[in-house]
mmCIF file of C-alpha atoms and ligand atoms in Angstrom:
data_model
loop_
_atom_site.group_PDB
_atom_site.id
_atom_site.type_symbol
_atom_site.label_atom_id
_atom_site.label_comp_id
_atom_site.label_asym_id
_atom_site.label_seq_id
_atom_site.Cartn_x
_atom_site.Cartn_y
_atom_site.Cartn_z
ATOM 1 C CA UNK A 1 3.648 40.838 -3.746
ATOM 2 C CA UNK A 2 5.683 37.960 -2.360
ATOM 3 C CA UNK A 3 4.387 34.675 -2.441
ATOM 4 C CA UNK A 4 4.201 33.477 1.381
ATOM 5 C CA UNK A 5 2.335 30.119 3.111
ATOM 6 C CA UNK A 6 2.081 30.501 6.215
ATOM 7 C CA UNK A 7 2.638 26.507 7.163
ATOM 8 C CA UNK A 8 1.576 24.689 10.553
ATOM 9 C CA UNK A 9 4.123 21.530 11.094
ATOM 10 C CA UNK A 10 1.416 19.405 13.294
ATOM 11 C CA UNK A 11 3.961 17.044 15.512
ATOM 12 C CA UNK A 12 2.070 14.127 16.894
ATOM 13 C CA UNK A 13 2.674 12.267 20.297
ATOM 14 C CA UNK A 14 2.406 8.589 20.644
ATOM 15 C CA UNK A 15 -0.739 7.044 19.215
ATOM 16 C CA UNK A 16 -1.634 4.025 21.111
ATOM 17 C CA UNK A 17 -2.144 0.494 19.817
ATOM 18 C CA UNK A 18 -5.381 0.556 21.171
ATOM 19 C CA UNK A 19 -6.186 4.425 20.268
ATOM 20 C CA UNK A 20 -9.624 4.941 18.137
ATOM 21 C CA UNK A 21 -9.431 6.756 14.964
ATOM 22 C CA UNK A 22 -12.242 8.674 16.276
ATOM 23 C CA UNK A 23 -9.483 9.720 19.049
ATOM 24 C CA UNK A 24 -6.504 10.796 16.864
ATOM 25 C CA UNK A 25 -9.351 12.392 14.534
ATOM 26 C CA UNK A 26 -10.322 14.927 17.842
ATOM 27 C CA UNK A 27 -6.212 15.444 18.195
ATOM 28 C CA UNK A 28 -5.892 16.382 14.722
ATOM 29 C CA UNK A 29 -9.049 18.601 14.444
ATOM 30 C CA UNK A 30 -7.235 20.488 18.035
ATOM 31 C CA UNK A 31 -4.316 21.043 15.627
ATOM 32 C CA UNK A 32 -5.603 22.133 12.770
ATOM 33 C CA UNK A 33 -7.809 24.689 14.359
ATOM 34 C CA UNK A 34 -4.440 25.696 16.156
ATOM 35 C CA UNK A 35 -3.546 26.288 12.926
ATOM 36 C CA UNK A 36 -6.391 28.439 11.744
ATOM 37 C CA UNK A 37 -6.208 29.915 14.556
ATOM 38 C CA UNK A 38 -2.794 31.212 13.840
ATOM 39 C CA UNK A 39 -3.483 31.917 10.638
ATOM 40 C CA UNK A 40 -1.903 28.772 8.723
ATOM 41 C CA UNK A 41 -2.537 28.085 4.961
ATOM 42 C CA UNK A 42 -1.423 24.934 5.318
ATOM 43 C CA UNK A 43 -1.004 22.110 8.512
ATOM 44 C CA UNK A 44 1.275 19.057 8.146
ATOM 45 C CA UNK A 45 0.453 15.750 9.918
ATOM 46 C CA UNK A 46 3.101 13.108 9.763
ATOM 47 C CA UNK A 47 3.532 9.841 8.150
ATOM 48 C CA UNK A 48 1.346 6.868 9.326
ATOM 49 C CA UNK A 49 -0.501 9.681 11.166
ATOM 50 C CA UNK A 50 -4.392 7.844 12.284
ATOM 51 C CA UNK A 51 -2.774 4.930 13.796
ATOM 52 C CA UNK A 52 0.433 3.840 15.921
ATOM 53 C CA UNK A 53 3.466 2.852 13.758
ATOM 54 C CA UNK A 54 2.434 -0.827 13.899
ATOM 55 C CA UNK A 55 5.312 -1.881 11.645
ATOM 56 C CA UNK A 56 6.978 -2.610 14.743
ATOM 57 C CA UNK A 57 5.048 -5.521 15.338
ATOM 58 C CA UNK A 58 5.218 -8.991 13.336
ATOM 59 C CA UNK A 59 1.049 -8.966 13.165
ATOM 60 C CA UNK A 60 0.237 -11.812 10.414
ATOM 61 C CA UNK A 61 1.395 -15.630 10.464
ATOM 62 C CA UNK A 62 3.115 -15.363 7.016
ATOM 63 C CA UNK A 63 6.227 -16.762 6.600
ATOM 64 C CA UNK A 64 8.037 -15.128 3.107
ATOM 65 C CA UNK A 65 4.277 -13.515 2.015
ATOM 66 C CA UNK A 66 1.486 -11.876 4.499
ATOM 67 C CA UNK A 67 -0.824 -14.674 5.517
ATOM 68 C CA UNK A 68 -3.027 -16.023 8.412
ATOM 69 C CA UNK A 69 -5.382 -14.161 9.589
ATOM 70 C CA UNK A 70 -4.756 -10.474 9.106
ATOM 71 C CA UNK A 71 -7.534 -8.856 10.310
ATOM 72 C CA UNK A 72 -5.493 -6.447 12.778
ATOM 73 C CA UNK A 73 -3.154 -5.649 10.548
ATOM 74 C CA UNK A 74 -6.197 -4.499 8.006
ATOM 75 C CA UNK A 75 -7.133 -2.551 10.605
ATOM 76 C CA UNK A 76 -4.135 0.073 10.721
ATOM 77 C CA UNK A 77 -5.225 0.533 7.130
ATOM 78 C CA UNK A 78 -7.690 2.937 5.449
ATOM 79 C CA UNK A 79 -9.415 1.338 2.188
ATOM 80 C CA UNK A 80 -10.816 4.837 1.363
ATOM 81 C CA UNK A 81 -9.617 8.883 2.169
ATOM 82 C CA UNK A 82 -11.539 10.100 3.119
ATOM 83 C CA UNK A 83 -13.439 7.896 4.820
ATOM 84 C CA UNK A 84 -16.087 8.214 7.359
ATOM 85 C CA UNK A 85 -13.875 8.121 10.255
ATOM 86 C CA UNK A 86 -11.739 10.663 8.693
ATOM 87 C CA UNK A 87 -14.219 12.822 6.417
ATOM 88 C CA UNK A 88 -14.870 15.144 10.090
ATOM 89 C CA UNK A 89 -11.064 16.379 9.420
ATOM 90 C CA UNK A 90 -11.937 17.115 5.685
ATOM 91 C CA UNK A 91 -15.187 19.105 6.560
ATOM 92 C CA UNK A 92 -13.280 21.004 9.541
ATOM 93 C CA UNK A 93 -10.650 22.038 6.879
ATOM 94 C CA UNK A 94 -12.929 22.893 4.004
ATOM 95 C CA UNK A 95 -14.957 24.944 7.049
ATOM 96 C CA UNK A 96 -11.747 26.447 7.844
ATOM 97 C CA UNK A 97 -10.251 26.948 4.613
ATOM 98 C CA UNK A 98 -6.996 25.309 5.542
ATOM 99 C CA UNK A 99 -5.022 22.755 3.741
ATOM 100 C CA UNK A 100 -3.849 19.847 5.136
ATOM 101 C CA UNK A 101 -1.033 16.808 4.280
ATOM 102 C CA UNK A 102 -2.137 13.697 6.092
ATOM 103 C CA UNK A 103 0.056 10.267 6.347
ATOM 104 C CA UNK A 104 -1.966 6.771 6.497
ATOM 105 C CA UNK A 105 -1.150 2.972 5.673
ATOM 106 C CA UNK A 106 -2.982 2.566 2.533
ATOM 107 C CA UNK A 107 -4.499 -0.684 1.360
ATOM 108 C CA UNK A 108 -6.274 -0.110 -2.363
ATOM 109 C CA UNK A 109 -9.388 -2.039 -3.698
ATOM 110 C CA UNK A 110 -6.725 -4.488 -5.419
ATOM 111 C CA UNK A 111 -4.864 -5.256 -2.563
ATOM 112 C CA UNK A 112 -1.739 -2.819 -2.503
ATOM 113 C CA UNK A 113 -0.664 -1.681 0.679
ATOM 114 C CA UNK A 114 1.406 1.448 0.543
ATOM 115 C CA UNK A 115 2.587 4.283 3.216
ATOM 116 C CA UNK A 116 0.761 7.309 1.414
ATOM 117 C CA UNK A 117 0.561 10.954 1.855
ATOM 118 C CA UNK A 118 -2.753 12.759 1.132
ATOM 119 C CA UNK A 119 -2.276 16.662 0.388
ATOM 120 C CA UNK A 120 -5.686 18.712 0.560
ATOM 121 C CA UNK A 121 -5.716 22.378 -1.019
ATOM 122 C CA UNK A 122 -7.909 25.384 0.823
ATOM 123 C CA UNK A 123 -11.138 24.625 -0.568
ATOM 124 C CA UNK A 124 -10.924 20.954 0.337
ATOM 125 C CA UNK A 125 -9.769 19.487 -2.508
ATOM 126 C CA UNK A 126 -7.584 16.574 -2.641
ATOM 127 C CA UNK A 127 -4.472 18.124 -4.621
ATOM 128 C CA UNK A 128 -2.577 14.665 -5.409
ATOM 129 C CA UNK A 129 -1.626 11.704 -3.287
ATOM 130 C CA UNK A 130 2.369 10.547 -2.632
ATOM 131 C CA UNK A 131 3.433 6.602 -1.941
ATOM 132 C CA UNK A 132 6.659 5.871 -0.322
ATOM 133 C CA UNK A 133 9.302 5.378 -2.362
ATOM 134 C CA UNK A 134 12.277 4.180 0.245
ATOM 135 C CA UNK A 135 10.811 1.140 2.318
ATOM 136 C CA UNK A 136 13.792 0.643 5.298
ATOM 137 C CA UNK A 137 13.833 -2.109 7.343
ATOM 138 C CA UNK A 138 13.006 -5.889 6.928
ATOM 139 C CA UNK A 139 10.672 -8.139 5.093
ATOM 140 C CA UNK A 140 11.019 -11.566 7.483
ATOM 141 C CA UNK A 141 10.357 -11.680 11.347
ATOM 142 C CA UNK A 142 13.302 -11.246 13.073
ATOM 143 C CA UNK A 143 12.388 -12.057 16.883
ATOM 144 C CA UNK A 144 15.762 -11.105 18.273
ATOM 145 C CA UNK A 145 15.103 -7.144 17.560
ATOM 146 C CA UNK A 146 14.157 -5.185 20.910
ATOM 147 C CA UNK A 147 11.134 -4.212 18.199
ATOM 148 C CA UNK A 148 10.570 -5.135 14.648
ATOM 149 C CA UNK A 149 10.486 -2.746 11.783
ATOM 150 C CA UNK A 150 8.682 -4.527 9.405
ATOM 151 C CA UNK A 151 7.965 -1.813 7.033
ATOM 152 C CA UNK A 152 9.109 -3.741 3.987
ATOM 153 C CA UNK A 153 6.629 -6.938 4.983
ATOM 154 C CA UNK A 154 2.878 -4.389 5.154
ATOM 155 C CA UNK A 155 3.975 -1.916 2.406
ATOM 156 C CA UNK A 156 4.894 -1.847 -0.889
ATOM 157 C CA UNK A 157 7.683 0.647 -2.718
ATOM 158 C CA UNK A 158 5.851 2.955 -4.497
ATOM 159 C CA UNK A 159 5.537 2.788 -8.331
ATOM 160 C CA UNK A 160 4.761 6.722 -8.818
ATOM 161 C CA UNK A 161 8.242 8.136 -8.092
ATOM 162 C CA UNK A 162 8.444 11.988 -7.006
ATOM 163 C CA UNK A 163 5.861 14.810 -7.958
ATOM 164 C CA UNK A 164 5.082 18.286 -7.808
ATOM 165 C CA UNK A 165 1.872 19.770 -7.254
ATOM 166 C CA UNK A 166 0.566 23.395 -8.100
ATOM 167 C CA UNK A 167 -1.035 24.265 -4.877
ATOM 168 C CA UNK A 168 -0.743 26.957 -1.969
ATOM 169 C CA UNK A 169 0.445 29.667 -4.653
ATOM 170 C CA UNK A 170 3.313 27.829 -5.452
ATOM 171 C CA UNK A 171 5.265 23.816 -6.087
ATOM 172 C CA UNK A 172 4.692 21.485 -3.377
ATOM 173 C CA UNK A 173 6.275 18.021 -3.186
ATOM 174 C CA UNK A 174 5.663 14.982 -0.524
ATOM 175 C CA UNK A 175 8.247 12.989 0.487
ATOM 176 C CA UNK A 176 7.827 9.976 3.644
ATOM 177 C CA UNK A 177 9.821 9.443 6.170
ATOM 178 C CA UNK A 178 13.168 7.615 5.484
ATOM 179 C CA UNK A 179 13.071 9.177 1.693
ATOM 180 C CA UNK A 180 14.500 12.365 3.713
ATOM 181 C CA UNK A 181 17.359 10.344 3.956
ATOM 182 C CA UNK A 182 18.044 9.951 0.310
ATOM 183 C CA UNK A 183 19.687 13.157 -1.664
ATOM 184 C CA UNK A 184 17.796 11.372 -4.896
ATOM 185 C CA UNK A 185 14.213 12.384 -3.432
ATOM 186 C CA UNK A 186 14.963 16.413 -3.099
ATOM 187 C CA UNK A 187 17.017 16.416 -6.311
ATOM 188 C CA UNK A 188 13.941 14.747 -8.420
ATOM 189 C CA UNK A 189 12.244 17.036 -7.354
ATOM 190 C CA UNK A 190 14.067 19.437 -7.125
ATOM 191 C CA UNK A 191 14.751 19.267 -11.247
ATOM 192 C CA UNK A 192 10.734 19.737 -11.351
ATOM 193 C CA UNK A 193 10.752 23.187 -9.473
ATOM 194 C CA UNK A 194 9.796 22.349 -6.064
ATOM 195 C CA UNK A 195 9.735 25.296 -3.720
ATOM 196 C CA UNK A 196 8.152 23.952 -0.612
ATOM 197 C CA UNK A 197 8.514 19.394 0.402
ATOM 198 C CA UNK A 198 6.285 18.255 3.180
ATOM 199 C CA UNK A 199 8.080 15.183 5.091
ATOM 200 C CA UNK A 200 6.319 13.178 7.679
ATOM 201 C CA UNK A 201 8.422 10.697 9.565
ATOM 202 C CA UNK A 202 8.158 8.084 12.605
ATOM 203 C CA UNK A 203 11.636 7.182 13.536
ATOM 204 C CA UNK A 204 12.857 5.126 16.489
ATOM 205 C CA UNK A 205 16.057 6.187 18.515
ATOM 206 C CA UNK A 206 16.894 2.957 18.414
ATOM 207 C CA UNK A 207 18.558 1.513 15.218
ATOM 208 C CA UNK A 208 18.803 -2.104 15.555
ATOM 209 C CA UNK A 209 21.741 -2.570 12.780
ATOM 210 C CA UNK A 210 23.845 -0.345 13.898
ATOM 211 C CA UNK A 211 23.052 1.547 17.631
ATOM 212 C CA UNK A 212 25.996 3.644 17.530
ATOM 213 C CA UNK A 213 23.742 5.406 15.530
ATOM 214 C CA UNK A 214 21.021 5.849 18.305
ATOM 215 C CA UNK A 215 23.402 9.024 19.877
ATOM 216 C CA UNK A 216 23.026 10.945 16.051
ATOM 217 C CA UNK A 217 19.056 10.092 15.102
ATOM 218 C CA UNK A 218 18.891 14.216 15.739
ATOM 219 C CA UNK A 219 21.714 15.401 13.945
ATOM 220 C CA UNK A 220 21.293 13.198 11.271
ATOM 221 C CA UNK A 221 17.038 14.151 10.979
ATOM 222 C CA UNK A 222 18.095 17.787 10.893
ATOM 223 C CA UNK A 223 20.907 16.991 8.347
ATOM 224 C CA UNK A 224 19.431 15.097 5.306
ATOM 225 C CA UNK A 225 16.278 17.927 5.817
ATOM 226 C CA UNK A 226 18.812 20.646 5.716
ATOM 227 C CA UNK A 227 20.891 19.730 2.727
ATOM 228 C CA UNK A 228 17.999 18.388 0.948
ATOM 229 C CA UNK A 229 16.528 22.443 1.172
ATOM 230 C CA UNK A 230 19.562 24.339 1.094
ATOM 231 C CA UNK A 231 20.988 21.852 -2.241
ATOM 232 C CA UNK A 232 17.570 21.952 -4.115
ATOM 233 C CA UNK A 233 16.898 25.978 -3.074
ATOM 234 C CA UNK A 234 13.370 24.696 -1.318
ATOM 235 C CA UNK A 235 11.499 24.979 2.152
ATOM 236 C CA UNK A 236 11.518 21.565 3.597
ATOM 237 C CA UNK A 237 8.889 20.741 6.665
ATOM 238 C CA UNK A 238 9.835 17.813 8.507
ATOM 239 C CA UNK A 239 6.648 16.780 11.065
ATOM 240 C CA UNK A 240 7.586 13.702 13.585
ATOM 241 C CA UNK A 241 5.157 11.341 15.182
ATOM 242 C CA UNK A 242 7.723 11.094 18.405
ATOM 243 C CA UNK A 243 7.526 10.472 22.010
ATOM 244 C CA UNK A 244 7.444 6.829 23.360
ATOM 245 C CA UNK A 245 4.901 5.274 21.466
ATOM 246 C CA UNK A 246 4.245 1.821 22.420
ATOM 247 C CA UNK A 247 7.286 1.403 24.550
ATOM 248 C CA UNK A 248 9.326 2.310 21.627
ATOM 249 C CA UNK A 249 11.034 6.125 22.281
ATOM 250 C CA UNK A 250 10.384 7.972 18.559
ATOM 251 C CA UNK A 251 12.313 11.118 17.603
ATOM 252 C CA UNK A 252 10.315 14.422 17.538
ATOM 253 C CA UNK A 253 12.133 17.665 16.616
ATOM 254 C CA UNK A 254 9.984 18.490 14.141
ATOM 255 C CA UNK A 255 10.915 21.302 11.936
ATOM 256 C CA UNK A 256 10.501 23.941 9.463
ATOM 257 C CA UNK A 257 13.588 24.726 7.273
ATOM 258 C CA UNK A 258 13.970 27.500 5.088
ATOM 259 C CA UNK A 259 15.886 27.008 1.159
ATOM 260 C CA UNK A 260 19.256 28.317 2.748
ATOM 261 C CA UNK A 261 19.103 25.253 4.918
ATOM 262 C CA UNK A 262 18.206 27.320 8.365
ATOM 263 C CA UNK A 263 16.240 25.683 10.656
ATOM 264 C CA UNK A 264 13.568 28.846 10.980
ATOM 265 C CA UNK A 265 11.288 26.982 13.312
ATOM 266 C CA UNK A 266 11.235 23.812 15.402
ATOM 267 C CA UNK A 267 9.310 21.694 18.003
ATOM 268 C CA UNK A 268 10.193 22.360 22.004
ATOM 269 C CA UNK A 269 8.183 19.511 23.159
ATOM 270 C CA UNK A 270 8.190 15.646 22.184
ATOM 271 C CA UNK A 271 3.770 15.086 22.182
ATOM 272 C CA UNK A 272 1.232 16.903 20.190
ATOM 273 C CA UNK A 273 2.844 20.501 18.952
ATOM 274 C CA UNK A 274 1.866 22.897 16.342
ATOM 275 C CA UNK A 275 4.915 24.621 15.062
ATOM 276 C CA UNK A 276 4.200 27.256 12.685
ATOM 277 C CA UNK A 277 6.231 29.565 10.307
ATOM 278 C CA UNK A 278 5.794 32.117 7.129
ATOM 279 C CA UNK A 279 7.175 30.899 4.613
ATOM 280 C CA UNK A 280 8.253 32.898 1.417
ATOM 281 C CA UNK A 281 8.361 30.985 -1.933
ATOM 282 C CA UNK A 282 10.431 33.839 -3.496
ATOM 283 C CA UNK A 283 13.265 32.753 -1.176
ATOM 284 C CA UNK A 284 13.572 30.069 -2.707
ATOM 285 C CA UNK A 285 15.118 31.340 -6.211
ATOM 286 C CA UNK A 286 17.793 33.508 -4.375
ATOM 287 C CA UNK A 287 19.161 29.389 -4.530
ATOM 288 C CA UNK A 288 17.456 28.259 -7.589
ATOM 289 C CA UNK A 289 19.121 31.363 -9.746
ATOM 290 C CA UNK A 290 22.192 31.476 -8.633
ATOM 291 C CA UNK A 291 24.250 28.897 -6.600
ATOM 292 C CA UNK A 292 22.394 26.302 -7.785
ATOM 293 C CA UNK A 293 21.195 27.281 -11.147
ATOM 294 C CA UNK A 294 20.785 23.381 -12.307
ATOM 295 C CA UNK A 295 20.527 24.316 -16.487
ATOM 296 C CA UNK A 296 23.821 26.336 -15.919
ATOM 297 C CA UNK A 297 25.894 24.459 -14.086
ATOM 298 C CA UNK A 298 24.583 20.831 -13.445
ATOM 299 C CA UNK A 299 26.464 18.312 -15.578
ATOM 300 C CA UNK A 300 24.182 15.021 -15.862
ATOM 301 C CA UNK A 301 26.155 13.396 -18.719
ATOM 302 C CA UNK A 302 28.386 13.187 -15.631
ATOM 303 C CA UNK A 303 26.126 11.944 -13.210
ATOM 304 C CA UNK A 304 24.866 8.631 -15.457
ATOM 305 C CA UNK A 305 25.635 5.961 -13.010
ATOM 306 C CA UNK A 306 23.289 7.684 -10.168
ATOM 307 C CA UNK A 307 20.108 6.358 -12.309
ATOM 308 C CA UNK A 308 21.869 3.388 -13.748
ATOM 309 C CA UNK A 309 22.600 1.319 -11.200
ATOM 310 C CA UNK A 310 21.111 0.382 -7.794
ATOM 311 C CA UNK A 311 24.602 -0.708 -4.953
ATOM 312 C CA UNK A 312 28.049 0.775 -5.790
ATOM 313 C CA UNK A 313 30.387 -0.432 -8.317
ATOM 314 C CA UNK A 314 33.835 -1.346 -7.962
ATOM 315 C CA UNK A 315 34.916 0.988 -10.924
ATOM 316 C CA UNK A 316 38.736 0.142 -10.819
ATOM 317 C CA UNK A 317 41.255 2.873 -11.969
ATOM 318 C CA UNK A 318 42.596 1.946 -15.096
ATOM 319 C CA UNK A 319 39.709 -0.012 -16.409
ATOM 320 C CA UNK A 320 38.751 1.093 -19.514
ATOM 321 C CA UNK A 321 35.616 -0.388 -18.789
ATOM 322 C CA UNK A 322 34.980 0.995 -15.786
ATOM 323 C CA UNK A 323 36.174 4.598 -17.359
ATOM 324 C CA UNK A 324 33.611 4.392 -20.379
ATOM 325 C CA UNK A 325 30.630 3.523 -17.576
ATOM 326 C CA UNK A 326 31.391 6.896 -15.575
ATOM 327 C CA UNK A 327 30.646 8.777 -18.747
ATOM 328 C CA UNK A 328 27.185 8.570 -19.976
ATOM 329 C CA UNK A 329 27.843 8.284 -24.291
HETATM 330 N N1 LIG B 1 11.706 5.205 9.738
HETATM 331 C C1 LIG B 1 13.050 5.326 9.779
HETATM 332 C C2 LIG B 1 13.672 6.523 9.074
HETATM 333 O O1 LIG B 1 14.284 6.412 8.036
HETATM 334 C C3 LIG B 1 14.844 4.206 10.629
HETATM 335 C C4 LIG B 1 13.848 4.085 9.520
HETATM 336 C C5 LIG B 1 14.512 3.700 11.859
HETATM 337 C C6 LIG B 1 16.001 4.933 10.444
HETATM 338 C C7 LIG B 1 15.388 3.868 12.931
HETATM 339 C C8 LIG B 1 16.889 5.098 11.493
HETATM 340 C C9 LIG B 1 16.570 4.581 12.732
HETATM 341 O O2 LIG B 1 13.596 7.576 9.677
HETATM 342 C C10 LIG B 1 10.851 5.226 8.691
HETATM 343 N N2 LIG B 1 9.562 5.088 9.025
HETATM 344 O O3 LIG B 1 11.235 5.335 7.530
#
């Protein structure tokens, strides 16, 4: 009997500054009984997925720290999950007997805000939560930008790391956004089992440091997902929040990619799109057991440096220094 989720990758269109939760609630409650409707154990909402991607406005009076008066900043946040605004989407599931992933800005009871992931099992209960480990961006106002991405100002880097979660028959792992860009986030969890990462993402087609890179937002969204999948031997969903949101045009291509790095399914439109797929878990160790068998051929007394050190090194040939570093004693 192979072990198959049938998954529902729940693309968002814009959400509007001004947008009620109660609004977005209604557009996710369409999706996920899309999803039941097609038979989904699963549907995946994106990152930062109640409210518009307000990181891309400079919304307190701080200088170096958040200050001033804050109060509609606070309000892109959720102090509680669920909450009443969002418990509706929690009863509709647990009606349903779906799961769900959900991305919100996160402010805790002691102040912390982080860019969280919420992953819901079949019978309604809350599996585990994920916090964003890669903040990109800036911390400071920088008025010159066509829009500000201010993720590193309103949220904090995680201080969980990467997990893995028995749910949905088999290992699930949550990843945000620009983590998909990182080969360390598959790999850690990748060395836990993972047969199945959910990754929600918001990403502008505009990037302010460098714009040559506006052209490749696609190819590179489709590449990090890919190689993440296909080097780990795991599915990989990738759900956008695109479409112009607030002026600001946000890549969609959503998609669902299988652990030999095939895109199986993808998004055709850029608003509010349920793209759905079977996936089978067994797939993954036709990766796991051979090609990338990690206890056979993975050599981390070799790979030291990759957890030691933060920016690159300038290991010079010839050092004997710089030799000893590159193998771990
Ligand atoms: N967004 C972006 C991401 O990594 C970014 C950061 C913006 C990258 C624009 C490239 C271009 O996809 C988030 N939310 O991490």
């Amino acid at each position: 009997m192979t072990r198959s989720v049938r998954v529902g990758a729940a693309q968002l269109g814009p959400i509007a500054r001004a947008d009620s939760r109660e609004s977005v609630v209604e557009r996710l409650l369409v999706l996920l009984r899309d999803g039941a409707a097609s038979g989904c154990d699963l549907v995946v909402f994106p990152e930062l997925a109640l409210t518009t991607f307000f990181p891309r406005w400079y919304l307190d009076e701080g200088d170096v720290e958040i200050a001033g008066d804050t109060t509609e900043l606070d309000s892109y946040y959720e102090t509680e999950m669920p909450g009443p605004l969002t418990q509706p989407l929690f009863d509709e599931a647990r009606r349903l007997g779906i799961g769900f992933c959900l991305g919100y800005a996160e402010l805790t009871p002691d102040g912390h805000r982080y860019n969280t992931y919420v992953l819901v099992d079949g019978g309604g209960d809350i599996v585990g939560h994920y916090r964003k480990v890669h903040i990109p961006g800036h911390e400071m106002h920088e008025p010159e930008r066509q829009f500000q991405h201010l993720e590193r100002r309103y949220f904090e880097e995680s201080p969980e790391g990467f997990h893995v979660h028995k749910a949905f028959d088999g290992i699930v792992g949550m990843a945000i956004c620009n983590d998909r860009r990182w080969p360390e986030t598959y790999r850690v969890m990748g060395l836990q089992g993972v047969e199945m990462i959910l990754i929600g993402y918001n990403t502008p087609l505009h990037y302010a440091p460098d714009p040559s890179q506006n052209p490749l937002q696609a190819f590179h969204n489709h590449l990090v997902m890919q190689a993440g999948a296909y080097q780990n031997g795991t599915w990989v969903i990738g759900v956008a929040k695109g479409g112009v949101e607030e002026g600001v045009e946000s890549l969609a291509q959503t998609a669902i990619i299988a652990p030999s790095g095939q895109v199986v399914a993808q998004a055709a439109t850029i608003g509010d799109e349920l793209v759905v797929a079977s996936c089978d878990l067994d797939m993954c160790e036709k990766y796991k057991k051979t090609l990338f068998d990690f206890d056979r051929y993975r050599r981390p007394e070799m790979y030291g440096l990759i957890a030691k050190t933060g920016g690159p090194r300038a290991l010079v040939e010839g050092d004997p220094d710089a030799l000893k570093e590159q193998h771990d004693e």
